[in-house]
CSV table of C-alpha atoms and ligand atoms in Angstrom, one decimal:
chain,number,residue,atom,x,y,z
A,70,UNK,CA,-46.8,-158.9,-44.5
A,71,UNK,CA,-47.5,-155.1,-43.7
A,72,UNK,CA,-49.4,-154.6,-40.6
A,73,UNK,CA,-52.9,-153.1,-41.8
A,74,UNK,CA,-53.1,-148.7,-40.8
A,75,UNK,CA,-56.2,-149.6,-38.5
A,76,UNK,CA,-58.2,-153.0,-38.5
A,77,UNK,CA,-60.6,-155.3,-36.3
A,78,UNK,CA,-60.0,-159.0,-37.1
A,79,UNK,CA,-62.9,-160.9,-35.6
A,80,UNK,CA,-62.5,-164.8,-35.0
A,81,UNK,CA,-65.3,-166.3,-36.2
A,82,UNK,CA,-64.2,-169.7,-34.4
A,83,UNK,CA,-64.4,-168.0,-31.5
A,84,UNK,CA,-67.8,-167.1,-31.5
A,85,UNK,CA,-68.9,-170.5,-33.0
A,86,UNK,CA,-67.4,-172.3,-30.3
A,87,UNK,CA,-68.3,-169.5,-27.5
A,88,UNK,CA,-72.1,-170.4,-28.8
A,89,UNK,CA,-71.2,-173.9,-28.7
A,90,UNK,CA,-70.0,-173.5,-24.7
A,91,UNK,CA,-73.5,-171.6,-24.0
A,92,UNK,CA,-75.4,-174.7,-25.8
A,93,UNK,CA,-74.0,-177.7,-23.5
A,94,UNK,CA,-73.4,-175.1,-20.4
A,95,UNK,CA,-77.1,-174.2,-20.5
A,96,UNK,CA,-79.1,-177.4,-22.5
A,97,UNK,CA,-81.2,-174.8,-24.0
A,98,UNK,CA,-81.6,-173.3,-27.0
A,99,UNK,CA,-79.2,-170.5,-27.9
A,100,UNK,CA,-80.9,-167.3,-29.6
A,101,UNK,CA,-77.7,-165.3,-30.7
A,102,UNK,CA,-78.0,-161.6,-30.1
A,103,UNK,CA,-76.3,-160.1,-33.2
A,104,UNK,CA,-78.1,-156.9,-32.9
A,105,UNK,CA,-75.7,-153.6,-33.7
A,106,UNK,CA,-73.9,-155.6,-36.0
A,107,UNK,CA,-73.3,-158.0,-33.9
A,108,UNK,CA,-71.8,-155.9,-30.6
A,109,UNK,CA,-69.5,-154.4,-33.9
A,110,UNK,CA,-68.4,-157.9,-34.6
A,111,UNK,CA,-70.2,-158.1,-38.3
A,112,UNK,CA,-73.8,-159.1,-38.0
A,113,UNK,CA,-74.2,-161.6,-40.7
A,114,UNK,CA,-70.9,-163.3,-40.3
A,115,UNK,CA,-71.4,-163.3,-37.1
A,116,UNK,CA,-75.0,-165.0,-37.5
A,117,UNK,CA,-73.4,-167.4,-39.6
A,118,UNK,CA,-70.6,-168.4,-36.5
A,119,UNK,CA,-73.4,-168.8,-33.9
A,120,UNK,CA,-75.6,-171.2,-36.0
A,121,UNK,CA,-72.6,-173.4,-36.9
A,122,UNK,CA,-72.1,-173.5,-32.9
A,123,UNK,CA,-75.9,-174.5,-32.3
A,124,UNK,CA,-77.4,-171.2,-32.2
A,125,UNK,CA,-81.0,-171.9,-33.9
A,126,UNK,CA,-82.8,-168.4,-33.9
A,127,UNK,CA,-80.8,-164.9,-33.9
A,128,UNK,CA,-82.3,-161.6,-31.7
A,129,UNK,CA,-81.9,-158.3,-33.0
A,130,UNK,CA,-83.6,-154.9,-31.1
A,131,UNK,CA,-85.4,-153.6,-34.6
A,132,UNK,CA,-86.8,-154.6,-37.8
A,133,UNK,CA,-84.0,-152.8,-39.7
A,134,UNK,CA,-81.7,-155.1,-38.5
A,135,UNK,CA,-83.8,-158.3,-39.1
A,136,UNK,CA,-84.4,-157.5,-42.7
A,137,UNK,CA,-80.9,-156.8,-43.3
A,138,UNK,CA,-79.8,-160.2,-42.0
A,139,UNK,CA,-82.6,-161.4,-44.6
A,140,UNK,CA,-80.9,-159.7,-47.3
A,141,UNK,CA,-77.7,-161.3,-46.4
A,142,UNK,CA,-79.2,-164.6,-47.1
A,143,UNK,CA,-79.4,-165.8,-43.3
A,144,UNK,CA,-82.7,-167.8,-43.1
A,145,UNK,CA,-82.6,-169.1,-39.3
A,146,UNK,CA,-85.5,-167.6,-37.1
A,147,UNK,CA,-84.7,-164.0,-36.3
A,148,UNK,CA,-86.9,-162.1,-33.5
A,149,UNK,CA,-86.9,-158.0,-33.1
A,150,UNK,CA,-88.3,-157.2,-29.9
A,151,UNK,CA,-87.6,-152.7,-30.1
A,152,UNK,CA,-90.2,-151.1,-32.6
A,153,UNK,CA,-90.7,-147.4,-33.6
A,154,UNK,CA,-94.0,-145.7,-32.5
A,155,UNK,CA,-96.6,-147.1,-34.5
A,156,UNK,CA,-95.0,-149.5,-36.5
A,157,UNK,CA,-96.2,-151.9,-39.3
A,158,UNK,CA,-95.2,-155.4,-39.2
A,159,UNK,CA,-96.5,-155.8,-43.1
A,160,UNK,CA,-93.0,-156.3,-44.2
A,161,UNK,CA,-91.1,-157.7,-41.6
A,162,UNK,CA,-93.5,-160.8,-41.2
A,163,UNK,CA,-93.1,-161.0,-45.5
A,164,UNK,CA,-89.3,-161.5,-44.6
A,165,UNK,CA,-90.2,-164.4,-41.9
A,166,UNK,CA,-89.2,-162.1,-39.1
A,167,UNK,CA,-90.7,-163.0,-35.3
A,168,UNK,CA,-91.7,-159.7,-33.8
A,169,UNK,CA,-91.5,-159.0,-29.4
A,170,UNK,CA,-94.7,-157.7,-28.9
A,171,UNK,CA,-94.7,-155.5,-25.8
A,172,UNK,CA,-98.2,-153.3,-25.9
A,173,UNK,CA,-101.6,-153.9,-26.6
A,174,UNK,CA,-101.2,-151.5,-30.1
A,175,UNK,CA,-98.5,-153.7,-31.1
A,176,UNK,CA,-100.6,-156.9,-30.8
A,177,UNK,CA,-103.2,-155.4,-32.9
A,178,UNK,CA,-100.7,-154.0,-35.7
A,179,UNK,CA,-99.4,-158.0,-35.2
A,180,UNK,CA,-103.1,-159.0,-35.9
A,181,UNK,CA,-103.8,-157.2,-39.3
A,182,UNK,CA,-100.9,-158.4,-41.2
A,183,UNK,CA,-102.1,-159.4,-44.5
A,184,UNK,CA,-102.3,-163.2,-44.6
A,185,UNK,CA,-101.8,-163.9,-40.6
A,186,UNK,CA,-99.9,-166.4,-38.9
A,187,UNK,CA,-97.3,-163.8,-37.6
A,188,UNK,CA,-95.0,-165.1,-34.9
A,189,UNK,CA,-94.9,-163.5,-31.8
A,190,UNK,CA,-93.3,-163.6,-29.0
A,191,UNK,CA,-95.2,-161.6,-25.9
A,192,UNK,CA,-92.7,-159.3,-23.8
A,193,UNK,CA,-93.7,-159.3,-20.0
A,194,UNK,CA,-92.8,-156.3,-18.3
A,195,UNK,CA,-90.9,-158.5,-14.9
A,196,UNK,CA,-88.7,-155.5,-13.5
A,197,UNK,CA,-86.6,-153.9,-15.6
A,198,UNK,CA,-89.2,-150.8,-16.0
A,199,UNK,CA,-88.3,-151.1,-20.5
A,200,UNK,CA,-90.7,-152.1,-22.9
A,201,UNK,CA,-92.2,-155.1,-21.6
A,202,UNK,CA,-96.4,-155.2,-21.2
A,203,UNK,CA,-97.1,-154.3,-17.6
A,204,UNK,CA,-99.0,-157.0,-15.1
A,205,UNK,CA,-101.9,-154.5,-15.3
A,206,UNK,CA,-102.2,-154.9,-18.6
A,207,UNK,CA,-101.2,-158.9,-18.7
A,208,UNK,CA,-105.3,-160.0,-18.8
A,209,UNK,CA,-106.5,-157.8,-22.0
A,210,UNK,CA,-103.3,-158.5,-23.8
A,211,UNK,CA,-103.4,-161.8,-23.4
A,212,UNK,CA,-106.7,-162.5,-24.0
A,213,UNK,CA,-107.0,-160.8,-27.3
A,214,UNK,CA,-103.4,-162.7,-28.0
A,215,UNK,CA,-105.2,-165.8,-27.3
A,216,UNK,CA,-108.4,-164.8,-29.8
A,217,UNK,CA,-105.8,-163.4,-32.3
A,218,UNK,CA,-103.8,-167.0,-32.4
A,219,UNK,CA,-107.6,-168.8,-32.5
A,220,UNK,CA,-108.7,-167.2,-35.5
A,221,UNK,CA,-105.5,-167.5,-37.1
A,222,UNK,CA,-104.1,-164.2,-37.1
A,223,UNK,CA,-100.7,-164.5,-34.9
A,224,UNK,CA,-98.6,-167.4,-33.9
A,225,UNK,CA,-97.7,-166.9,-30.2
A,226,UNK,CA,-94.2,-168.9,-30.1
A,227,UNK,CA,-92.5,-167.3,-27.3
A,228,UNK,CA,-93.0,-165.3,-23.7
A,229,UNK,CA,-90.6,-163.6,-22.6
A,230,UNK,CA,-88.7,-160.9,-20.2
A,231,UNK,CA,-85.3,-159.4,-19.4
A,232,UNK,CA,-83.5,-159.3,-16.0
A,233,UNK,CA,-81.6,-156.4,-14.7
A,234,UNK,CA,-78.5,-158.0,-13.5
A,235,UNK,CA,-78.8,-156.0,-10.3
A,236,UNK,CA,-78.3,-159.1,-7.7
A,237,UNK,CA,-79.5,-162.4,-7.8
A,238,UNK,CA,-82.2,-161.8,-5.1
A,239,UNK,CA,-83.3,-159.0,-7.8
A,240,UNK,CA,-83.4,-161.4,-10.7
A,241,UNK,CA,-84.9,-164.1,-8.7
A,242,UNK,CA,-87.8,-161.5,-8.1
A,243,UNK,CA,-87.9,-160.6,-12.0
A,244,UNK,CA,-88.0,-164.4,-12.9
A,245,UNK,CA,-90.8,-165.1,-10.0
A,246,UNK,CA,-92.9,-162.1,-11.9
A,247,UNK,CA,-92.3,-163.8,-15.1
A,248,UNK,CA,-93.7,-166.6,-14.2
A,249,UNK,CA,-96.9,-165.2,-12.8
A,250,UNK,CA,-97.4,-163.6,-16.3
A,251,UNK,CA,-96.7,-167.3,-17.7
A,252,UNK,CA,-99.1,-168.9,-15.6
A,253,UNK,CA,-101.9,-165.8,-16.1
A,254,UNK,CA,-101.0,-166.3,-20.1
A,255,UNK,CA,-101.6,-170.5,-19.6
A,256,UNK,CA,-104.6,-169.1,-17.9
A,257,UNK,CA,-105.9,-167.4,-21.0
A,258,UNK,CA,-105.0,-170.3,-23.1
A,259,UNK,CA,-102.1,-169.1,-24.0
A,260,UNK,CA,-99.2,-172.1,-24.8
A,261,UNK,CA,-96.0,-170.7,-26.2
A,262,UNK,CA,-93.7,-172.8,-27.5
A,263,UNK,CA,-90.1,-171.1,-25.7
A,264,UNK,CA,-90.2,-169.0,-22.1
A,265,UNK,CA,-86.7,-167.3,-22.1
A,266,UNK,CA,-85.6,-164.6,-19.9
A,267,UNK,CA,-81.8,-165.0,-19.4
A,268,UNK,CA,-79.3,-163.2,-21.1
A,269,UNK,CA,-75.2,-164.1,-20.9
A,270,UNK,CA,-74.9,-163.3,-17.2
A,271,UNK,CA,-78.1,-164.6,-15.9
A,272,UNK,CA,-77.5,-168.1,-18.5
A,273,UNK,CA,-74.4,-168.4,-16.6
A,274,UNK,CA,-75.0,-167.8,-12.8
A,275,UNK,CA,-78.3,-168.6,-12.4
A,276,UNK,CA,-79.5,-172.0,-13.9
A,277,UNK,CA,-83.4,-171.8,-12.5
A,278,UNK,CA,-83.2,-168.7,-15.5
A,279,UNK,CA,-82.4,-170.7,-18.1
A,280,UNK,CA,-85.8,-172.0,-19.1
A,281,UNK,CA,-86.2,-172.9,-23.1
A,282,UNK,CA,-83.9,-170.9,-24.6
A,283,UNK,CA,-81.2,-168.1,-23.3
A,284,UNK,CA,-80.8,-165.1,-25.6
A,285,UNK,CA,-76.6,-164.9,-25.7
A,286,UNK,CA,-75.1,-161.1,-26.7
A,287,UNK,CA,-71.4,-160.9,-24.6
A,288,UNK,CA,-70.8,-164.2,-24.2
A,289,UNK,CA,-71.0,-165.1,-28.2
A,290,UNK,CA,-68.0,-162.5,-28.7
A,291,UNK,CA,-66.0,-164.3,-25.7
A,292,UNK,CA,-66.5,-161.4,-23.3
A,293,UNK,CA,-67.4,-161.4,-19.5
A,294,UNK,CA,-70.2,-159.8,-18.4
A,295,UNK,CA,-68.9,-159.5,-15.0
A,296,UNK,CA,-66.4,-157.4,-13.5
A,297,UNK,CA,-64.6,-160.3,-11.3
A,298,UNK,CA,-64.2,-163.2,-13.8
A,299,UNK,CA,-62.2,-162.7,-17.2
A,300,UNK,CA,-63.3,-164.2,-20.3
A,301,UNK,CA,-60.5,-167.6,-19.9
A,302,UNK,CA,-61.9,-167.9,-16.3
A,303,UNK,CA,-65.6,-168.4,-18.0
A,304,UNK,CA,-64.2,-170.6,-20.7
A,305,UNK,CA,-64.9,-168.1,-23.5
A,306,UNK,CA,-62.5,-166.4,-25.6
A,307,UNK,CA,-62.8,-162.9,-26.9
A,308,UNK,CA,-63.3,-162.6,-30.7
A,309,UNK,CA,-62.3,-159.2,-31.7
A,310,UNK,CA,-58.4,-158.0,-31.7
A,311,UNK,CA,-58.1,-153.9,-32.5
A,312,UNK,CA,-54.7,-153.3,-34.3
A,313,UNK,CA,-53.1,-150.3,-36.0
A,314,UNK,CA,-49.7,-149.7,-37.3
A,315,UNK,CA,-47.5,-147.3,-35.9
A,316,UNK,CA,-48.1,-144.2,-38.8
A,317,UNK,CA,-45.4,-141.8,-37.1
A,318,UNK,CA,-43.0,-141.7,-35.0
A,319,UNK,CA,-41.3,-138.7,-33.6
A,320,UNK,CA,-37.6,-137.8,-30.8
A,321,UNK,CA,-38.7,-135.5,-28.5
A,322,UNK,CA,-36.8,-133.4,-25.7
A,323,UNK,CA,-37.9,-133.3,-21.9
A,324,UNK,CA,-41.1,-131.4,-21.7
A,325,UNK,CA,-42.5,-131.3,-25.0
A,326,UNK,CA,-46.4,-131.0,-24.8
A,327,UNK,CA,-48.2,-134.2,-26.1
A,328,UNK,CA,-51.6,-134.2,-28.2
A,329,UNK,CA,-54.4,-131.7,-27.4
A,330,UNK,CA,-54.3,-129.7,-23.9
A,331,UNK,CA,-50.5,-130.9,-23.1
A,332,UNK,CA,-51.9,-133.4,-20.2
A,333,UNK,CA,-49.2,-135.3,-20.9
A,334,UNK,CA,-45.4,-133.8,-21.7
A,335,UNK,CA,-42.1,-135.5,-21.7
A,336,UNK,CA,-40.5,-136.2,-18.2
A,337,UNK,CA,-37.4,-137.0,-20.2
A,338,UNK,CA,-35.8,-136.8,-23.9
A,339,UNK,CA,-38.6,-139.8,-25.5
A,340,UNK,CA,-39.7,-141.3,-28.7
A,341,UNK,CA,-43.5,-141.4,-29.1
A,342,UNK,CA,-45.1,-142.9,-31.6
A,343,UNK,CA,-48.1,-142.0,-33.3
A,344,UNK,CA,-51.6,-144.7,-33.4
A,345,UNK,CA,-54.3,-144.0,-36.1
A,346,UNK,CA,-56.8,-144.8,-34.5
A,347,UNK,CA,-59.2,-142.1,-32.3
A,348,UNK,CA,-62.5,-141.2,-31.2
A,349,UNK,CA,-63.7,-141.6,-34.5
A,350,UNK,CA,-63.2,-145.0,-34.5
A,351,UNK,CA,-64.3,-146.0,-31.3
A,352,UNK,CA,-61.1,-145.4,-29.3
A,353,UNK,CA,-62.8,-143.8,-26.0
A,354,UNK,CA,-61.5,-140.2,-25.5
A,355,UNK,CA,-62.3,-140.7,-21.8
A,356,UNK,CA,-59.6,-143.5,-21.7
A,357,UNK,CA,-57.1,-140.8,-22.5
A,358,UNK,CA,-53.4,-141.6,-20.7
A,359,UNK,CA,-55.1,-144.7,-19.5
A,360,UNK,CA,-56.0,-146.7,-22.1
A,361,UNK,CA,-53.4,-149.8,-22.7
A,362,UNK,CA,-51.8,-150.9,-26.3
A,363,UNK,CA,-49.1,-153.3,-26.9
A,364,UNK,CA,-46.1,-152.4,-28.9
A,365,UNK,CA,-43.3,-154.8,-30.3
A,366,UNK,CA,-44.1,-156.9,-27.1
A,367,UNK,CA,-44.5,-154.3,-24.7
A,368,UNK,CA,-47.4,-152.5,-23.0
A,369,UNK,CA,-48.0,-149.0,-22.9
A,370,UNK,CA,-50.5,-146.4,-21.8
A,371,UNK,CA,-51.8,-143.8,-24.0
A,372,UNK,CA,-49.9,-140.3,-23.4
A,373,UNK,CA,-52.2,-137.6,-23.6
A,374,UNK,CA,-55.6,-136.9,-24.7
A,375,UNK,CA,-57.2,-139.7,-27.9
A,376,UNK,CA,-58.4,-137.1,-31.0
A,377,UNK,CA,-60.5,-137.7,-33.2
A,378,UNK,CA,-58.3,-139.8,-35.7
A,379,UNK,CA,-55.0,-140.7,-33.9
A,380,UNK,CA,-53.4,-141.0,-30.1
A,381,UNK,CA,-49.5,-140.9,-28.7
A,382,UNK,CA,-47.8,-143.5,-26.9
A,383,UNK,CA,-44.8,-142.5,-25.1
A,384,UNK,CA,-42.5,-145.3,-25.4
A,385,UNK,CA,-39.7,-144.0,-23.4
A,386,UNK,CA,-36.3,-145.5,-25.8
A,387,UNK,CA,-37.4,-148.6,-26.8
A,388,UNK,CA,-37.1,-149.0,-30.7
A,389,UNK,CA,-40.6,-148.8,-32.2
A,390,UNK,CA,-40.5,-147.8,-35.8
A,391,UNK,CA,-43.3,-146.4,-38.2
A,392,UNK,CA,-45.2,-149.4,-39.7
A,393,UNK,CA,-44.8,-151.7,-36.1
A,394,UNK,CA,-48.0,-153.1,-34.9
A,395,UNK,CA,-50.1,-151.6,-31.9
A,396,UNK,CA,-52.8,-153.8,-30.8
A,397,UNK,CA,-55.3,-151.9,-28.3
A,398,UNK,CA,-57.0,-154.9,-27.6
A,399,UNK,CA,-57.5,-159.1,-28.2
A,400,UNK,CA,-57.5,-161.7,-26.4
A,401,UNK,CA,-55.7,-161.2,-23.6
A,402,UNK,CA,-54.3,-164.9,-22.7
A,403,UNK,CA,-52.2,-164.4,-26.0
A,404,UNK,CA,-50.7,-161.2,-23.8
A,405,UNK,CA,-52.5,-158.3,-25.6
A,406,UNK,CA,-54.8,-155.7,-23.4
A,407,UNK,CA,-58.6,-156.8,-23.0
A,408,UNK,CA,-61.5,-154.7,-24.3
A,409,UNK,CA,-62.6,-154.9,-20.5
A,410,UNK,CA,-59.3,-153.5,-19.7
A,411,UNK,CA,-60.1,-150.3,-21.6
A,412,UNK,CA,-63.8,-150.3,-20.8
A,413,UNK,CA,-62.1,-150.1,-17.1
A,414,UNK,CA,-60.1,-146.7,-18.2
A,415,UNK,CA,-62.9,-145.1,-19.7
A,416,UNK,CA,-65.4,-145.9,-17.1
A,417,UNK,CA,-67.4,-148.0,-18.9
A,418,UNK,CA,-68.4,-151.7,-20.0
A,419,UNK,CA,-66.9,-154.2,-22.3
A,420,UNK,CA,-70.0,-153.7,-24.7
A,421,UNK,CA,-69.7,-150.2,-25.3
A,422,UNK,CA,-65.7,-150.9,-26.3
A,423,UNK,CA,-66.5,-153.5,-28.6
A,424,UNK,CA,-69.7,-152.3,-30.2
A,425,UNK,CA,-68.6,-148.7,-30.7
A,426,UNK,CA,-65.8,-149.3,-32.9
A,427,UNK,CA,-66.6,-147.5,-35.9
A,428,UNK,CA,-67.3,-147.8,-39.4
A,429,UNK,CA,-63.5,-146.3,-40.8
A,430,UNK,CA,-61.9,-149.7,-39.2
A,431,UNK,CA,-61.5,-152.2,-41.6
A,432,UNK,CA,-63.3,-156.0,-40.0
A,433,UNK,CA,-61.5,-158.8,-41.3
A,434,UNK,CA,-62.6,-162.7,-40.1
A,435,UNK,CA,-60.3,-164.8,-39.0
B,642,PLP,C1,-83.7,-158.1,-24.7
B,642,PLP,C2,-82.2,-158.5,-24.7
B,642,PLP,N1,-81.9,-159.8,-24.6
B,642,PLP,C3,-80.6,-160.2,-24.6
B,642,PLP,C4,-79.6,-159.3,-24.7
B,642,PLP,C5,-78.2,-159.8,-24.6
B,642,PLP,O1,-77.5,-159.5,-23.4
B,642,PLP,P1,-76.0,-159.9,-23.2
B,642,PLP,O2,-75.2,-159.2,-24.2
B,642,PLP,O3,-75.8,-159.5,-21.8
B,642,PLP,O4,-76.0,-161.4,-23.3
B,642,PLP,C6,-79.9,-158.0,-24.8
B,642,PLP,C7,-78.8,-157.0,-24.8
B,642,PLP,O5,-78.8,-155.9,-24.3
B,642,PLP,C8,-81.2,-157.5,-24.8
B,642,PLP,O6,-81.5,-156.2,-24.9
């Protein structure tokens, strides 16, 4: 079989049974974060994975994304929590969708939908300094929440924050505000039916955070949030493997200039071979002569600067020939680089590898 000219096969095991491990590691619900598309992963498919490992609601940031889960024919519970200014809920709440409220004006735009009964969940600001509704504003939200749901108007099924992943001591504190906004909410008659605050990290380290449900993103692709433990060493495995084939290859003498700007050139007479895959696709230029690939069994670096569509890899005079496989990244107890790996040479996170690999590359389930 030919190897594919750029492709991202995602394991859609993988993330069932990575939702699976959050379900019995946690005991509480799972809401699977498949917003943008799924951290690149494929946001429906995905959706699909996480509910056949025990996920029972799906978070997405906007109401773009909601609906287009809808249209895919996913009917699970879906909550968007990130709304443009002024924003109408009409629509969303006709496609079932359960909307984050974070401000007063949101509440009331919750509170006129035509025919009531719009889920809710209230956002407490608790530390992060986002979009939650701040303490000072806690007692007039809460009571017109709490006059909105007695007349019929919203259904108020969750509360809920977000923690900053600074320290524990600092997510402690966020958790300890969240619950003095859950206690001033009881206060105001206010009896949601989920509290959740954790996201992967928090779900995994700190337990006290776990609450009703924990809202998974990272974790459902098999990726650690943390920079000391790997995805095997959290008992998660990574879903997404980046792959080209090999589209040139090319004998050079000692000293030819390589790619854009000649930061790399030949110390000695060299094959390199050519990778279709560049910025374009997600391939971090700032990884340039850093980023790792495997070829025929064999890791490399990247010589030279990424472009836009294709990168170099000096492979010294081992035999690589046009059409060979390159993987950039997989799972790396099968021996291939990690996504963390080249989040580490482009000085950035594991997210931002995975979910910025772009619309030209293929997705294929596995
Ligand atoms: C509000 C909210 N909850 C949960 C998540 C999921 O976070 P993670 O991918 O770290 O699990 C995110 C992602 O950024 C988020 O914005």
């Amino acid at each position: 079989m030919s190897v594919p000219f750029r492709e991202a096969t995602i394991d859609m095991d993988a993330v069932a049974d990575n939702t699976r491990h959050f379900r019995r590691l946690t005991g509480a619900e799972v809401i699977a974060v498949v917003k943008a598309d799924a951290y690149g992963h494929g946001a429906a498919a995905s959706a699909v994975a996480a509910l056949s490992g025990g996920a029972t609601r799906l978070g997405v940031a906007d109401i773009t994304e909601a609906l287009s889960l809808r249209r895919a024919g996913i009917t699970a519970p879906i909550l968007a929590w990130l709304h443009a200014p002024g924003q109408r809920f009409d629509e969303a709440a006709a496609g079932n969708i359960e909307f984050g409220v974070s401000s007063f004006d949101q509440l009331e735009a919750a509170g006129v939908v035509p025919g009531g009964n719009v889920a809710v969940h209230l956002k407490l600001e608790a530390g992060l300094s986002r979009n939650g509704i701040a303490p000072s504003d806690w007692g007039r939200v809460f009571a017109e929440a709490a006059r909105l749901e007695r007349i019929g108007r919203i259904r108020i099924v969750g509360l809920f924050s977000h923690l900053s992943n600074t320290s524990p001591a600092d997510d402690r504190e966020a958790l300890a505000r969240f619950e003095e906004g859950t206690a001033a909410a009881a206060s105001a008659g206010i009896r949601p039916e989920i509290r959740h605050i954790a996201a992967t990290a928090a779900a995994i380290d700190l337990p006290e955070t776990r609450l009703d449900a924990v809202r998974i993103g990272i974790g459902l692709y098999g990726l650690s949030p943390f920079d000391d433990r790997s995805s095997a060493e959290l008992g998660l495995r990574p879903a997404m493997t980046l792959r080209g084939a090999v589209a040139a290859v090319r004998r050079v003498p000692a000293g030819a200039g390589v790619s854009y700007g000649y930061t790399h050139r030949a110390n000695h007479d060299t094959t390199l071979a050519l990778v279709p895959l560049g910025y374009a696709d997600g391939v971090p230029r700032h990884a340039s002569g850093r980023g790792p690939v495997l070829i025929n069994g064999r890791r490399y670096a990247v010589a030279g600067r990424i472009a836009m569509d294709q990168f170099v890899v000096d492979v010294g005079d081992a035999h690589v020939a046009v059409g060979d496989e390159v993987v950039l990244f997989g799972d790396p107890t099968l021996g291939v680089p990690s996504a963390t790996e080249w989040a580490h040479a482009a000085g950035t996170i594991n997210y931002e590898i995975v979910s910025r690999i772009g619309s030209r590359v293929p997705r294929r389930n596995g």
